[in-house]
Amino acid sequence: MNVFRRLAAQWAERYRKMSIQMVLSLSFTAVAAAGMLLMSVSLIWRFSAVNEQLVAENSRRVLAQANLNLDSYLRRMMRISDTVYYRSIKNMDLAEDDLTGDLSLLYEENRDDLVSLAVFDGEGALVSAVPLTALKRDAETADSDWFQAASRSMENLHFSTPHVQNIFDDPDYPYRWVVSLSRHVQLTRDGATEGGVLLVDMSFSGIEQVCRDVTLGSGGYLYLIDGDGELIYHPRQQLIYAGLLEENNRAAAAYRDGSHQEKFQGRSRQVTVKTMGYTGWKLVGVAPAESWFAASPQLPLFGLTLLLFSIFLMAFLNFLISARISDPILRLERSIRELDKGLAGVKIEEGGCYEVQRLNHAVASMVSTMRHLMDDIVRQEGEKRRSELEVLQSQINPHFLYNTLDSVIWMTESGQQTEAIQMVTSLARLFRISLSKGKSIIPLADELEHARHYMNIQQIRYKNKFTTEIEARPGTEGLYTLKLIIQPLLENAIYHGMASAEDDGLIRVTAYREGEDLLIDVEDNGLGMRPELAASLLDEDRPEVRTKGSGIGVRNVHQRVGLTFGEGYGLAIFSEPDEGTLVRIRLPALDREEAERRRQGEEL
């Protein structure tokens, strides 16, 4: 008993002589080590199991949705096939009637999803086809897999794997990837029936788009295979075909529907399989083991419990040592609170024990450093903002310049000297305004003049397929604007709004003032679009779609205006199908002085 008392007295004496660093180190090290060990074991065991289940459930849910989308897409193709067969082929005698008209109407209604519709007789001879009508000289229709499959199983619909369309001559798209839907049909000729095959070539891009939009969390992905394990779609398909990447698709073909654990190339991962009806294709979702530890709904509650437990232990230990260190720490805390309120000239007292004195000195040094860092951050943020604007502004696709120069060469060679001179003159003035001596904010008159020269060039190129009206209403004189914001919208209106215009296309640019704002409307009378599609064009989370155009696009202009002038400024899109589209740019109404101040701010 005396031994324990003596040992306790010795430890008490040592404790009194210990520095605060030693006391805190020993106390919190012991508590933290025990607590962290318990938490680590519990955390690893609990969340490994829970998150693995969550990942599996999420993968099954995502695959079910992808299967629903693909099934919907394939069913639409099946309905097209049924429409051709039951409403046209069965009601026509080929000796008297022509299928081309009905096929053309059906193709026009579904041209975004279809590549071609074709009907062949039992020997493989072409009966009717749209829009591609010329067979390749070496085409062996009767020996094609889709023809043989339809001839063998007359009661079923047959989906092929993706392949390059190799039956018809297609000068515009010689290597277009398609999925072929074929079926056996009964043709009537002079009152007698004979066998034939209906071929529906659907665009592979529709299937690819459905699969590409699927996400399976951090590091996860989805791919599509047929019943034999052949890849139909993979996000890294080209790398796999090039031999630079491997996939365990052959093994996945043998998996039953559900989630499976596998080890591939030394990495553990979860594979979820969903078989599609009609085709026998399989959707395969891959989630690497690292994603199992992603945050789950139970994480906040579990973390909060651990946090409260840790706070209780630390509060208990702080109570034991507060008599020695509380006063200097409280004075330091009050000083920090005053600093947090933004008060200037706060003095950090350097009292207390040696360790607290060093802490006070470190805090005072940190405050000084933070003030310098804040100044540096303000300067760096300004530089970052200017860099972002320069990057957005520099994304001008050179194709417009190339195409314009090609047109000049063609006009010169064909003797159209006047048009060539006019186009070169407009091009030179356009680029002179584009440079603007390095300035990003230019007079509104220069921006409209830039748009006018751009449309002069486009009207020559498109042989006056459309007309242009550019107007600056009273009240806009002397105002300034961000440069190169109208041209991308005009380019978008030409390539999309005027795509089907013949000679009655109209593009109107109107600049006018509304209170303290400058509005610029770019309006066309083209095809227009659905309101929900127009509303999604400015969504930053919307996947980028590469279409023919400048490469800047409406979203780029929207971002540039927002970065330059802040929230409340940017683009708004109003459109209705067959009613045209109006894109409105909202900017602050800058006079010469305000524009000059903004320029100077960008140069600082």
PDB file of C-alpha atoms in Angstrom, residues 243-382:
ATOM      1  CA  GLY A 243      -5.127  -2.346 -76.869  1.00  0.00           C
ATOM      2  CA  LEU A 244      -4.272   0.373 -74.335  1.00  0.00           C
ATOM      3  CA  LEU A 245      -6.935  -0.682 -71.837  1.00  0.00           C
ATOM      4  CA  GLU A 246      -8.639  -3.915 -70.842  1.00  0.00           C
ATOM      5  CA  GLU A 247     -12.118  -4.690 -69.565  1.00  0.00           C
ATOM      6  CA  ASN A 248     -13.500  -7.830 -67.937  1.00  0.00           C
ATOM      7  CA  ASN A 249     -16.463  -7.932 -70.317  1.00  0.00           C
ATOM      8  CA  ARG A 250     -16.160 -11.650 -71.185  1.00  0.00           C
ATOM      9  CA  ALA A 251     -16.510 -12.626 -67.540  1.00  0.00           C
ATOM     10  CA  ALA A 252     -19.360 -10.138 -67.048  1.00  0.00           C
ATOM     11  CA  ALA A 253     -21.340 -11.883 -69.812  1.00  0.00           C
ATOM     12  CA  ALA A 254     -21.583 -14.971 -67.581  1.00  0.00           C
ATOM     13  CA  TYR A 255     -22.783 -13.048 -64.512  1.00  0.00           C
ATOM     14  CA  ARG A 256     -26.407 -13.291 -63.461  1.00  0.00           C
ATOM     15  CA  ASP A 257     -28.401 -10.138 -62.813  1.00  0.00           C
ATOM     16  CA  GLY A 258     -27.423  -8.508 -59.525  1.00  0.00           C
ATOM     17  CA  SER A 259     -24.247  -7.353 -57.785  1.00  0.00           C
ATOM     18  CA  HIS A 260     -21.003  -9.341 -57.764  1.00  0.00           C
ATOM     19  CA  GLN A 261     -17.569  -8.819 -56.221  1.00  0.00           C
ATOM     20  CA  GLU A 262     -14.552  -9.341 -58.450  1.00  0.00           C
ATOM     21  CA  LYS A 263     -10.858  -8.580 -58.557  1.00  0.00           C
ATOM     22  CA  PHE A 264      -9.627  -7.307 -61.907  1.00  0.00           C
ATOM     23  CA  GLN A 265      -6.058  -6.222 -62.618  1.00  0.00           C
ATOM     24  CA  GLY A 266      -5.269  -6.301 -58.901  1.00  0.00           C
ATOM     25  CA  ARG A 267      -8.161  -4.008 -57.884  1.00  0.00           C
ATOM     26  CA  SER A 268     -11.307  -5.009 -56.021  1.00  0.00           C
ATOM     27  CA  ARG A 269     -14.533  -3.697 -57.464  1.00  0.00           C
ATOM     28  CA  GLN A 270     -18.272  -4.276 -57.417  1.00  0.00           C
ATOM     29  CA  VAL A 271     -19.955  -5.259 -60.682  1.00  0.00           C
ATOM     30  CA  THR A 272     -23.729  -4.936 -61.099  1.00  0.00           C
ATOM     31  CA  VAL A 273     -25.430  -6.614 -64.086  1.00  0.00           C
ATOM     32  CA  LYS A 274     -28.865  -5.941 -65.607  1.00  0.00           C
ATOM     33  CA  THR A 275     -30.102  -7.931 -68.631  1.00  0.00           C
ATOM     34  CA  MET A 276     -32.301  -6.126 -71.165  1.00  0.00           C
ATOM     35  CA  GLY A 277     -35.367  -7.752 -72.654  1.00  0.00           C
ATOM     36  CA  TYR A 278     -35.769  -8.387 -76.413  1.00  0.00           C
ATOM     37  CA  THR A 279     -32.057  -7.983 -77.178  1.00  0.00           C
ATOM     38  CA  GLY A 280     -30.283 -10.067 -74.562  1.00  0.00           C
ATOM     39  CA  TRP A 281     -27.871  -7.184 -74.039  1.00  0.00           C
ATOM     40  CA  LYS A 282     -26.436  -6.603 -70.591  1.00  0.00           C
ATOM     41  CA  LEU A 283     -25.858  -3.337 -68.764  1.00  0.00           C
ATOM     42  CA  VAL A 284     -22.778  -3.627 -66.540  1.00  0.00           C
ATOM     43  CA  GLY A 285     -22.083  -1.062 -63.791  1.00  0.00           C
ATOM     44  CA  VAL A 286     -18.610  -0.986 -62.265  1.00  0.00           C
ATOM     45  CA  ALA A 287     -17.935   0.635 -58.862  1.00  0.00           C
ATOM     46  CA  PRO A 288     -14.325   0.483 -57.554  1.00  0.00           C
ATOM     47  CA  ALA A 289     -13.780  -0.454 -53.918  1.00  0.00           C
ATOM     48  CA  GLU A 290     -12.678   3.116 -53.162  1.00  0.00           C
ATOM     49  CA  SER A 291     -16.211   4.380 -53.761  1.00  0.00           C
ATOM     50  CA  TRP A 292     -17.632   2.155 -51.008  1.00  0.00           C
ATOM     51  CA  PHE A 293     -16.403   4.627 -48.436  1.00  0.00           C
ATOM     52  CA  ALA A 294     -18.307   7.546 -49.943  1.00  0.00           C
ATOM     53  CA  ALA A 295     -20.537   9.513 -47.610  1.00  0.00           C
ATOM     54  CA  SER A 296     -23.806   7.825 -46.651  1.00  0.00           C
ATOM     55  CA  PRO A 297     -26.947   9.119 -44.929  1.00  0.00           C
ATOM     56  CA  GLN A 298     -25.805   7.550 -41.632  1.00  0.00           C
ATOM     57  CA  LEU A 299     -22.420   9.283 -41.625  1.00  0.00           C
ATOM     58  CA  PRO A 300     -23.514  12.626 -40.057  1.00  0.00           C
ATOM     59  CA  LEU A 301     -25.296  10.944 -37.116  1.00  0.00           C
ATOM     60  CA  PHE A 302     -22.448   8.532 -36.469  1.00  0.00           C
ATOM     61  CA  GLY A 303     -19.870  11.312 -36.747  1.00  0.00           C
ATOM     62  CA  LEU A 304     -21.877  13.556 -34.423  1.00  0.00           C
ATOM     63  CA  THR A 305     -21.978  10.827 -31.770  1.00  0.00           C
ATOM     64  CA  LEU A 306     -18.229  10.389 -31.935  1.00  0.00           C
ATOM     65  CA  LEU A 307     -17.715  14.146 -31.841  1.00  0.00           C
ATOM     66  CA  LEU A 308     -19.851  14.565 -28.700  1.00  0.00           C
ATOM     67  CA  PHE A 309     -18.000  11.736 -26.997  1.00  0.00           C
ATOM     68  CA  SER A 310     -14.630  13.340 -27.836  1.00  0.00           C
ATOM     69  CA  ILE A 311     -15.815  16.747 -26.639  1.00  0.00           C
ATOM     70  CA  PHE A 312     -16.867  15.221 -23.304  1.00  0.00           C
ATOM     71  CA  LEU A 313     -13.446  13.655 -22.774  1.00  0.00           C
ATOM     72  CA  MET A 314     -11.606  16.831 -23.735  1.00  0.00           C
ATOM     73  CA  ALA A 315     -13.840  18.941 -21.487  1.00  0.00           C
ATOM     74  CA  PHE A 316     -13.077  16.631 -18.548  1.00  0.00           C
ATOM     75  CA  LEU A 317      -9.329  16.891 -19.117  1.00  0.00           C
ATOM     76  CA  ASN A 318      -9.518  20.650 -19.651  1.00  0.00           C
ATOM     77  CA  PHE A 319     -11.227  20.972 -16.288  1.00  0.00           C
ATOM     78  CA  LEU A 320      -8.262  19.313 -14.573  1.00  0.00           C
ATOM     79  CA  ILE A 321      -5.654  21.625 -16.095  1.00  0.00           C
ATOM     80  CA  SER A 322      -7.673  24.855 -16.466  1.00  0.00           C
ATOM     81  CA  ALA A 323      -6.347  26.308 -13.148  1.00  0.00           C
ATOM     82  CA  ARG A 324      -2.875  26.672 -14.654  1.00  0.00           C
ATOM     83  CA  ILE A 325      -3.603  27.775 -18.178  1.00  0.00           C
ATOM     84  CA  SER A 326      -7.101  29.290 -18.177  1.00  0.00           C
ATOM     85  CA  ASP A 327      -6.328  32.967 -17.540  1.00  0.00           C
ATOM     86  CA  PRO A 328      -3.682  33.452 -20.282  1.00  0.00           C
ATOM     87  CA  ILE A 329      -5.762  31.405 -22.731  1.00  0.00           C
ATOM     88  CA  LEU A 330      -8.903  33.412 -21.964  1.00  0.00           C
ATOM     89  CA  ARG A 331      -7.030  36.670 -22.542  1.00  0.00           C
ATOM     90  CA  LEU A 332      -5.765  35.273 -25.802  1.00  0.00           C
ATOM     91  CA  GLU A 333      -9.300  34.172 -26.735  1.00  0.00           C
ATOM     92  CA  ARG A 334     -10.690  37.655 -26.085  1.00  0.00           C
ATOM     93  CA  SER A 335      -8.013  39.157 -28.296  1.00  0.00           C
ATOM     94  CA  ILE A 336      -8.835  36.689 -31.061  1.00  0.00           C
ATOM     95  CA  ARG A 337     -12.558  37.481 -30.729  1.00  0.00           C
ATOM     96  CA  GLU A 338     -11.796  41.161 -31.224  1.00  0.00           C
ATOM     97  CA  LEU A 339      -9.733  40.250 -34.253  1.00  0.00           C
ATOM     98  CA  ASP A 340     -12.653  38.186 -35.555  1.00  0.00           C
ATOM     99  CA  LYS A 341     -14.866  41.264 -35.321  1.00  0.00           C
ATOM    100  CA  GLY A 342     -12.449  43.068 -37.621  1.00  0.00           C
ATOM    101  CA  LEU A 343     -11.093  45.500 -35.044  1.00  0.00           C
ATOM    102  CA  ALA A 344      -7.764  46.982 -36.038  1.00  0.00           C
ATOM    103  CA  GLY A 345      -4.812  47.558 -33.718  1.00  0.00           C
ATOM    104  CA  VAL A 346      -5.622  44.656 -31.352  1.00  0.00           C
ATOM    105  CA  LYS A 347      -2.591  43.850 -29.174  1.00  0.00           C
ATOM    106  CA  ILE A 348      -1.820  40.238 -28.292  1.00  0.00           C
ATOM    107  CA  GLU A 349      -0.607  40.003 -24.680  1.00  0.00           C
ATOM    108  CA  GLU A 350       2.363  37.701 -24.232  1.00  0.00           C
ATOM    109  CA  GLY A 351       1.776  36.547 -20.617  1.00  0.00           C
ATOM    110  CA  GLY A 352       1.441  33.216 -18.848  1.00  0.00           C
ATOM    111  CA  CYS A 353       3.813  30.265 -18.813  1.00  0.00           C
ATOM    112  CA  TYR A 354       6.537  29.762 -21.335  1.00  0.00           C
ATOM    113  CA  GLU A 355       4.428  27.691 -23.677  1.00  0.00           C
ATOM    114  CA  VAL A 356       1.527  30.178 -23.595  1.00  0.00           C
ATOM    115  CA  GLN A 357       3.942  33.040 -24.192  1.00  0.00           C
ATOM    116  CA  ARG A 358       5.242  31.239 -27.238  1.00  0.00           C
ATOM    117  CA  LEU A 359       1.648  30.636 -28.326  1.00  0.00           C
ATOM    118  CA  ASN A 360       0.780  34.316 -27.935  1.00  0.00           C
ATOM    119  CA  HIS A 361       3.842  35.263 -29.914  1.00  0.00           C
ATOM    120  CA  ALA A 362       2.899  32.745 -32.624  1.00  0.00           C
ATOM    121  CA  VAL A 363      -0.664  34.119 -32.788  1.00  0.00           C
ATOM    122  CA  ALA A 364       0.624  37.660 -33.128  1.00  0.00           C
ATOM    123  CA  SER A 365       2.930  36.543 -35.918  1.00  0.00           C
ATOM    124  CA  MET A 366       0.061  34.617 -37.544  1.00  0.00           C
ATOM    125  CA  VAL A 367      -2.200  37.680 -37.465  1.00  0.00           C
ATOM    126  CA  SER A 368       0.458  39.725 -39.203  1.00  0.00           C
ATOM    127  CA  THR A 369       0.983  36.986 -41.771  1.00  0.00           C
ATOM    128  CA  MET A 370      -2.774  36.616 -42.355  1.00  0.00           C
ATOM    129  CA  ARG A 371      -3.154  40.299 -43.080  1.00  0.00           C
ATOM    130  CA  HIS A 372      -0.443  40.056 -45.717  1.00  0.00           C
ATOM    131  CA  LEU A 373      -1.976  36.871 -47.102  1.00  0.00           C
ATOM    132  CA  MET A 374      -5.408  38.479 -47.355  1.00  0.00           C
ATOM    133  CA  ASP A 375      -3.921  41.287 -49.396  1.00  0.00           C
ATOM    134  CA  ASP A 376      -2.241  38.689 -51.626  1.00  0.00           C
ATOM    135  CA  ILE A 377      -5.489  36.731 -51.963  1.00  0.00           C
ATOM    136  CA  VAL A 378      -7.396  39.834 -53.068  1.00  0.00           C
ATOM    137  CA  ARG A 379      -4.747  40.499 -55.685  1.00  0.00           C
ATOM    138  CA  GLN A 380      -4.657  36.843 -56.825  1.00  0.00           C
ATOM    139  CA  GLU A 381      -8.450  36.685 -57.091  1.00  0.00           C
ATOM    140  CA  GLY A 382      -8.367  39.700 -59.368  1.00  0.00           C
TER     141      GLY A 382
END
